[in-house]
Amino acid sequence: MEPKSAEQEGKPYTVLFTTNLRKRRVPPLHDHSFGNMYSFVNEVFTNEEESRGFVGRIKSAVRRINGEFVGKIESDGDWYSKHIEDEAMKSFVEGMRNINFSRWCRFDFYNADFGWGRPVWTSIVTMPHENSVFLLDTRGLDGIEAWVIVCLKKTWLSL
């Protein structure tokens, strides 16, 4: 592996992780509720040392999206708009590298039957974002598939 260039050294990146708000609401929404209800966390990592705590930081950030957080959304739409704007702006810093994670587990894709039987395998039709990881249940619901979309720019190879 070649050494990092001065340009690459210390270049920050963000990790965006979407999360379902239905079960985080107090009281939780019914399993058969319909519609999008999600938010995201966007953590910035500026150096290799910070990256070592990657999983712990993401878990901690996701835990902050709780009943109190959802209550603020429901009571003050302006607060949520500002929150989304602040989180999104972290990704728009010049030179920022972005990595997106989305967990599509428990969406029950394998029980959908449109008249020709349940699916043998489900997948994501389009991959809208580069540098993304989508987590989906396996058919037996006993495992998780990871769909990884990577943009292999020369400057990214050191990540």
Short mmCIF file of C-alpha atoms in Angstrom, two decimals:
data_model
loop_
_atom_site.label_atom_id
_atom_site.label_comp_id
_atom_site.label_asym_id
_atom_site.label_seq_id
_atom_site.Cartn_x
_atom_site.Cartn_y
_atom_site.Cartn_z
CA MET A 1 0.00 0.00 0.00
CA GLU A 2 1.29 3.45 -0.89
CA PRO A 3 1.63 6.08 1.84
CA LYS A 4 -1.06 8.71 2.11
CA SER A 5 -0.41 11.97 0.34
CA ALA A 6 -0.34 15.21 2.31
CA GLU A 7 -3.69 16.02 0.68
CA GLN A 8 -5.26 12.81 2.05
CA GLU A 9 -3.78 12.99 5.54
CA GLY A 10 -6.37 14.06 8.08
CA LYS A 11 -9.13 14.54 5.51
CA PRO A 12 -12.46 14.30 7.36
CA TYR A 13 -15.38 12.11 6.45
CA THR A 14 -18.97 11.80 7.61
CA VAL A 15 -20.93 8.67 8.38
CA LEU A 16 -24.65 9.09 7.85
CA PHE A 17 -26.90 6.41 9.39
CA THR A 18 -30.66 6.44 8.87
CA THR A 19 -32.92 5.16 11.62
CA ASN A 20 -36.60 4.21 11.85
CA LEU A 21 -38.58 6.41 14.25
CA ARG A 22 -41.70 4.21 14.55
CA LYS A 23 -40.48 2.17 17.55
CA ARG A 24 -38.66 5.14 19.10
CA ARG A 25 -41.88 7.10 19.52
CA VAL A 26 -43.71 7.05 22.88
CA PRO A 27 -45.96 5.15 22.56
CA PRO A 28 -44.46 3.23 19.59
CA LEU A 29 -46.45 3.16 16.37
CA HIS A 30 -48.28 -0.05 15.48
CA ASP A 31 -46.37 -2.59 13.36
CA HIS A 32 -48.88 -2.12 10.54
CA SER A 33 -48.58 1.67 10.39
CA PHE A 34 -47.70 3.00 6.95
CA GLY A 35 -45.51 5.82 5.69
CA ASN A 36 -42.01 7.12 6.07
CA MET A 37 -40.95 8.06 9.56
CA TYR A 38 -37.20 8.23 9.81
CA SER A 39 -34.35 10.47 10.75
CA PHE A 40 -30.61 10.18 10.55
CA VAL A 41 -27.43 10.83 12.43
CA ASN A 42 -24.41 12.27 10.70
CA GLU A 43 -21.15 11.88 12.62
CA VAL A 44 -17.94 13.58 11.48
CA PHE A 45 -14.63 11.77 11.83
CA THR A 46 -11.54 13.91 11.37
CA ASN A 47 -8.64 11.55 11.99
CA GLU A 48 -7.59 7.93 12.30
CA GLU A 49 -7.80 7.95 16.09
CA GLU A 50 -11.45 9.05 16.03
CA SER A 51 -12.18 6.37 13.43
CA ARG A 52 -11.21 3.64 15.87
CA GLY A 53 -14.34 4.47 17.89
CA PHE A 54 -16.50 4.42 14.76
CA VAL A 55 -19.11 1.82 15.82
CA GLY A 56 -19.43 3.16 19.37
CA ARG A 57 -19.96 6.72 18.17
CA ILE A 58 -22.62 5.68 15.68
CA LYS A 59 -24.43 3.57 18.31
CA SER A 60 -24.32 6.46 20.78
CA ALA A 61 -25.67 8.89 18.18
CA VAL A 62 -28.50 6.51 17.24
CA ARG A 63 -29.42 6.09 20.94
CA ARG A 64 -29.96 9.86 21.13
CA ILE A 65 -32.84 9.39 18.69
CA ASN A 66 -35.33 8.35 21.36
CA GLY A 67 -38.85 9.16 22.53
CA GLU A 68 -37.82 12.66 23.62
CA PHE A 69 -36.30 13.32 20.18
CA VAL A 70 -39.46 12.12 18.40
CA GLY A 71 -41.57 14.23 20.79
CA LYS A 72 -39.64 17.35 19.73
CA ILE A 73 -40.31 16.50 16.08
CA GLU A 74 -44.04 16.10 16.74
CA SER A 75 -44.32 19.30 18.77
CA ASP A 76 -42.04 21.62 16.81
CA GLY A 77 -41.58 21.16 13.06
CA ASP A 78 -39.25 24.16 12.93
CA TRP A 79 -36.89 22.49 15.40
CA TYR A 80 -36.74 19.38 13.22
CA SER A 81 -36.17 21.39 10.04
CA LYS A 82 -33.23 23.12 11.71
CA HIS A 83 -31.89 19.79 13.01
CA ILE A 84 -32.01 18.22 9.52
CA GLU A 85 -30.34 21.27 8.00
CA ASP A 86 -27.55 21.20 10.61
CA GLU A 87 -26.95 17.46 10.13
CA ALA A 88 -27.00 17.71 6.33
CA MET A 89 -24.58 20.65 6.27
CA LYS A 90 -21.90 18.46 7.88
CA SER A 91 -21.68 16.60 4.56
CA PHE A 92 -21.25 19.70 2.42
CA VAL A 93 -17.86 20.80 3.68
CA GLU A 94 -15.37 21.06 0.82
CA GLY A 95 -13.30 17.91 0.55
CA MET A 96 -15.57 15.98 2.91
CA ARG A 97 -15.92 12.29 2.13
CA ASN A 98 -19.34 10.81 2.87
CA ILE A 99 -20.31 7.24 3.75
CA ASN A 100 -24.01 6.38 4.05
CA PHE A 101 -25.53 3.47 5.98
CA SER A 102 -29.15 2.40 5.81
CA ARG A 103 -30.68 -0.57 7.61
CA TRP A 104 -33.62 -2.12 5.77
CA CYS A 105 -34.03 -5.04 8.16
CA ARG A 106 -37.48 -6.08 9.42
CA PHE A 107 -39.25 -4.54 6.42
CA ASP A 108 -40.73 -8.00 5.76
CA PHE A 109 -39.89 -7.99 2.03
CA TYR A 110 -39.92 -11.80 1.96
CA ASN A 111 -43.57 -12.01 3.03
CA ALA A 112 -44.84 -9.78 0.22
CA ASP A 113 -47.05 -11.82 -2.12
CA PHE A 114 -48.48 -10.03 -5.15
CA GLY A 115 -50.22 -13.15 -6.47
CA TRP A 116 -47.31 -15.21 -7.77
CA GLY A 117 -45.87 -16.33 -4.44
CA ARG A 118 -43.37 -14.97 -1.99
CA PRO A 119 -40.01 -13.81 -3.36
CA VAL A 120 -37.02 -16.14 -3.46
CA TRP A 121 -34.64 -13.21 -3.11
CA THR A 122 -35.03 -9.46 -2.78
CA SER A 123 -32.56 -6.76 -3.64
CA ILE A 124 -32.23 -3.05 -4.11
CA VAL A 125 -33.19 -2.10 -7.67
CA THR A 126 -31.18 1.08 -7.96
CA MET A 127 -28.16 2.24 -6.05
CA PRO A 128 -28.81 5.96 -5.71
CA HIS A 129 -25.79 6.95 -3.64
CA GLU A 130 -22.12 6.18 -3.99
CA ASN A 131 -20.24 5.12 -0.87
CA SER A 132 -23.30 3.51 0.68
CA VAL A 133 -24.02 0.37 2.66
CA PHE A 134 -27.55 -1.08 2.75
CA LEU A 135 -28.29 -3.80 5.31
CA LEU A 136 -31.16 -6.20 4.49
CA ASP A 137 -32.52 -9.38 6.06
CA THR A 138 -31.77 -12.70 4.37
CA ARG A 139 -34.73 -14.83 3.26
CA GLY A 140 -34.67 -17.01 6.36
CA LEU A 141 -34.45 -13.87 8.50
CA ASP A 142 -31.47 -15.49 10.22
CA GLY A 143 -28.83 -13.26 8.72
CA ILE A 144 -28.11 -9.89 7.17
CA GLU A 145 -26.92 -9.06 3.66
CA ALA A 146 -24.79 -5.98 3.14
CA TRP A 147 -25.06 -4.25 -0.22
CA VAL A 148 -21.99 -2.06 -0.55
CA ILE A 149 -21.68 0.65 -3.20
CA VAL A 150 -18.22 2.18 -3.31
CA CYS A 151 -16.82 4.98 -5.42
CA LEU A 152 -13.21 4.00 -6.03
CA LYS A 153 -11.68 7.40 -6.51
CA LYS A 154 -7.91 7.35 -6.22
CA THR A 155 -8.07 9.66 -3.22
CA TRP A 156 -10.40 7.25 -1.39
CA LEU A 157 -8.20 4.19 -1.57
CA SER A 158 -6.43 5.11 1.66
CA LEU A 159 -9.64 5.14 3.74
#
